[in-house]
Amino acid sequence: MENDNKQEMTMKEIIDKSLILLILLFSLISCAEKEVVTVDYQVVPLPQEIKILNEKPFVLSRTTVIAYPEENEKLKSNADFLSEYIFVTTGMKLKVKAGESGKNAIQLNTGYDHDNKEAYRMVIDENGIEIDGVNENGVFYGIQTLRKSLLPFFKGKEIEFPAGTITDYPRFSYRAALFDVGRYFYPVEFIKRFIDILALHNVNYFHWHLTEDQGWRLEIKKYPKLTEIGSIRKETLVGHLKSEPHEYDNTPHGGFYTQEEVKEIVKYAQERYITIIPEIDLPGHMLAAMAAYPELGCKGGPYEVSTKWGIHEDVLCMGKEGTYQFLEDVFTEVTELFPSEYIHIGGDECPKTRWEACPDCQSKIRELGLKDDGERTAEQKLQSYSMSVVEQFLKEKGRRIIAWEEILDGGIAENPVVMSWLKEESGADAAMKGYDVIMTPHREVYIDYYQSEDKENEPLAIGGFLPVERVYNFEPVPSVLTEEQRKHIIGTQVNLWTEYISDPDHAEYMLLPRLAAISEVQWSDSQSKDFEKFRLRLKDLFQFYDVYNYNAARHVFNY
Ligand code: ACM
Ligand code: ZN
């Protein structure tokens, strides 16, 4: 018995010892897990002001909550976004709750007092983080900064946020990217992904180029043939337009967005504080519409949806009343679908040869008393007239037009926002005349251009050479402008035209990271520009591109 007792004692000792060992092992493992990483807030686009205090940091943990004011549904949605973002990069799913948070929380609020309506302030101390926006969109940008500060490689580590304050707001109120779905149709899922990418870069407008010679992509109930006929081309040019003889792929290409899909996409963008600006390009680039309704052209057709790129001589007949009715009907439905104040009505690349020979156009010119005056032709004035008719129609609906710089060629438009793309000095000229201007000079921001000089090893592109550095160094405000005139430069955007880009992977490759470069031009203070420092921040941003499987080009790291 004694022996047995002794044996029992030994068993107990063994169990105790094992327990101690186990506890030691666990604490060793958890110690090993607790490698500390420190956030530096150096994200793209770079915040305006980051002040770090020598005080205790905030430590993020699984028990941290994200709190928003009761009944603020927008901030609830923002809180849900933040929770999801943090989950994707850290694996921690933080609880979202209404009301005041107390300690260990990320508190979202509005009411921050700042002149810039998109501003936010982020205050970090040992008890948590407060993101306070003038409005909910400011909070959303604060959330993007917080999200991008939490690098994916932080997963499983102890994450410290140094105490301090970030005060941030965008330099420009107009920060956009154009995507051309006319040349190639892209599915709804990709459009949403594209919008997610814009949100990651604090972009607030998505310029959606919806109609082209090669395809009409928007369902218009009153004109069903626009999509039945106008959304499909029988084949597509293979290779570059400049390589002759032309060859075709003998494969139909098509697709369009139903009005229900458009509503869904508009809402998806709104939730991310992105306004979609639809572009219905007129009076040129309308061949797909004319293929569907040949009476819209000067010669009455027949026309076919174009199978190759370039500028087409067949344009809308602006001498026939039916064309004006068509435009009014189309824009009625467009305004019902898109709540954006800005509506883009195109105006680029409209040859006047058909109008010169068209009895209807010529009689309209006479009726309006339009004359060549040495500076402008009667046909240029007819273009301006037709665009100003659309402008007035949209104005009555409380909307404002954006148009490509050619709108000024004919002189008449009342209050358009001018999108300068062609001539270096056109944006400055327009601003001097008192127009609001969006700067999109093709040499600086056309991201369908090559990103490497080694063109042989790049996918076929339209031409040009536009590396990330060039986009980054672009200064949208022309130095010739006075302080007052500068206010007319409301922003800038990159343009992703798709003549030579037919699939989502390729589109992402052209977009990223040049979008990151323009996002700093759009958002950050130009005084803090430094390409090498930007490249370091970009390295961090690439971790996010990788997490989300965005197909970004890596030339920028190749030297
Ligand atoms: C344009 O690039 N045609 C505006
Ligand atoms: Zn005509």
mmCIF file of N, CA and C and ligand atoms in Angstrom, residues 296-299 315-320 354-355 358-362 382, ligand 2:
data_model
loop_
_atom_site.group_PDB
_atom_site.id
_atom_site.type_symbol
_atom_site.label_atom_id
_atom_site.label_comp_id
_atom_site.label_asym_id
_atom_site.label_seq_id
_atom_site.Cartn_x
_atom_site.Cartn_y
_atom_site.Cartn_z
ATOM 1 N N LEU A 296 -30.384 58.091 -87.781
ATOM 2 C CA LEU A 296 -29.592 59.049 -86.985
ATOM 3 C C LEU A 296 -28.402 59.602 -87.774
ATOM 4 N N GLY A 297 -28.062 58.991 -88.896
ATOM 5 C CA GLY A 297 -26.899 59.443 -89.666
ATOM 6 C C GLY A 297 -27.304 60.333 -90.826
ATOM 7 N N CYS A 298 -26.359 61.097 -91.357
ATOM 8 C CA CYS A 298 -26.649 62.013 -92.458
ATOM 9 C C CYS A 298 -27.115 61.253 -93.699
ATOM 10 N N LYS A 299 -26.465 60.116 -93.986
ATOM 11 C CA LYS A 299 -26.782 59.381 -95.210
ATOM 12 C C LYS A 299 -27.877 58.337 -95.008
ATOM 13 N N VAL A 315 -21.086 60.272 -88.366
ATOM 14 C CA VAL A 315 -21.413 60.786 -87.028
ATOM 15 C C VAL A 315 -22.906 61.116 -87.011
ATOM 16 N N LEU A 316 -23.451 61.474 -85.868
ATOM 17 C CA LEU A 316 -24.878 61.813 -85.802
ATOM 18 C C LEU A 316 -25.184 62.969 -86.747
ATOM 19 N N CYS A 317 -26.335 62.904 -87.420
ATOM 20 C CA CYS A 317 -26.776 64.029 -88.241
ATOM 21 C C CYS A 317 -27.418 65.057 -87.317
ATOM 22 N N MET A 318 -26.791 66.216 -87.219
ATOM 23 C CA MET A 318 -27.334 67.230 -86.322
ATOM 24 C C MET A 318 -28.221 68.221 -87.063
ATOM 25 N N GLY A 319 -28.665 67.805 -88.270
ATOM 26 C CA GLY A 319 -29.630 68.626 -89.008
ATOM 27 C C GLY A 319 -31.042 68.079 -88.875
ATOM 28 N N LYS A 320 -31.178 66.857 -88.429
ATOM 29 C CA LYS A 320 -32.506 66.224 -88.350
ATOM 30 C C LYS A 320 -33.074 66.351 -86.938
ATOM 31 N N ARG A 354 -19.263 64.689 -93.216
ATOM 32 C CA ARG A 354 -20.659 64.341 -93.548
ATOM 33 C C ARG A 354 -21.565 65.560 -93.448
ATOM 34 N N TRP A 355 -21.349 66.381 -92.449
ATOM 35 C CA TRP A 355 -22.196 67.567 -92.247
ATOM 36 C C TRP A 355 -22.022 68.555 -93.411
ATOM 37 N N CYS A 358 -24.216 67.294 -96.132
ATOM 38 C CA CYS A 358 -25.576 66.859 -95.791
ATOM 39 C C CYS A 358 -26.569 68.014 -95.929
ATOM 40 N N PRO A 359 -27.619 67.843 -96.763
ATOM 41 C CA PRO A 359 -28.606 68.924 -96.930
ATOM 42 C C PRO A 359 -29.283 69.295 -95.613
ATOM 43 N N ASP A 360 -29.550 68.301 -94.766
ATOM 44 C CA ASP A 360 -30.221 68.599 -93.484
ATOM 45 C C ASP A 360 -29.311 69.424 -92.573
ATOM 46 N N CYS A 361 -28.039 69.010 -92.492
ATOM 47 C CA CYS A 361 -27.108 69.751 -91.630
ATOM 48 C C CYS A 361 -26.910 71.163 -92.162
ATOM 49 N N GLN A 362 -26.796 71.272 -93.481
ATOM 50 C CA GLN A 362 -26.577 72.604 -94.052
ATOM 51 C C GLN A 362 -27.795 73.489 -93.849
ATOM 52 N N LEU A 382 -21.951 74.158 -85.404
ATOM 53 C CA LEU A 382 -23.090 73.234 -85.319
ATOM 54 C C LEU A 382 -22.848 72.204 -84.207
HETATM 55 ZN ZN ZN B 2 -26.646 65.657 -91.443
#
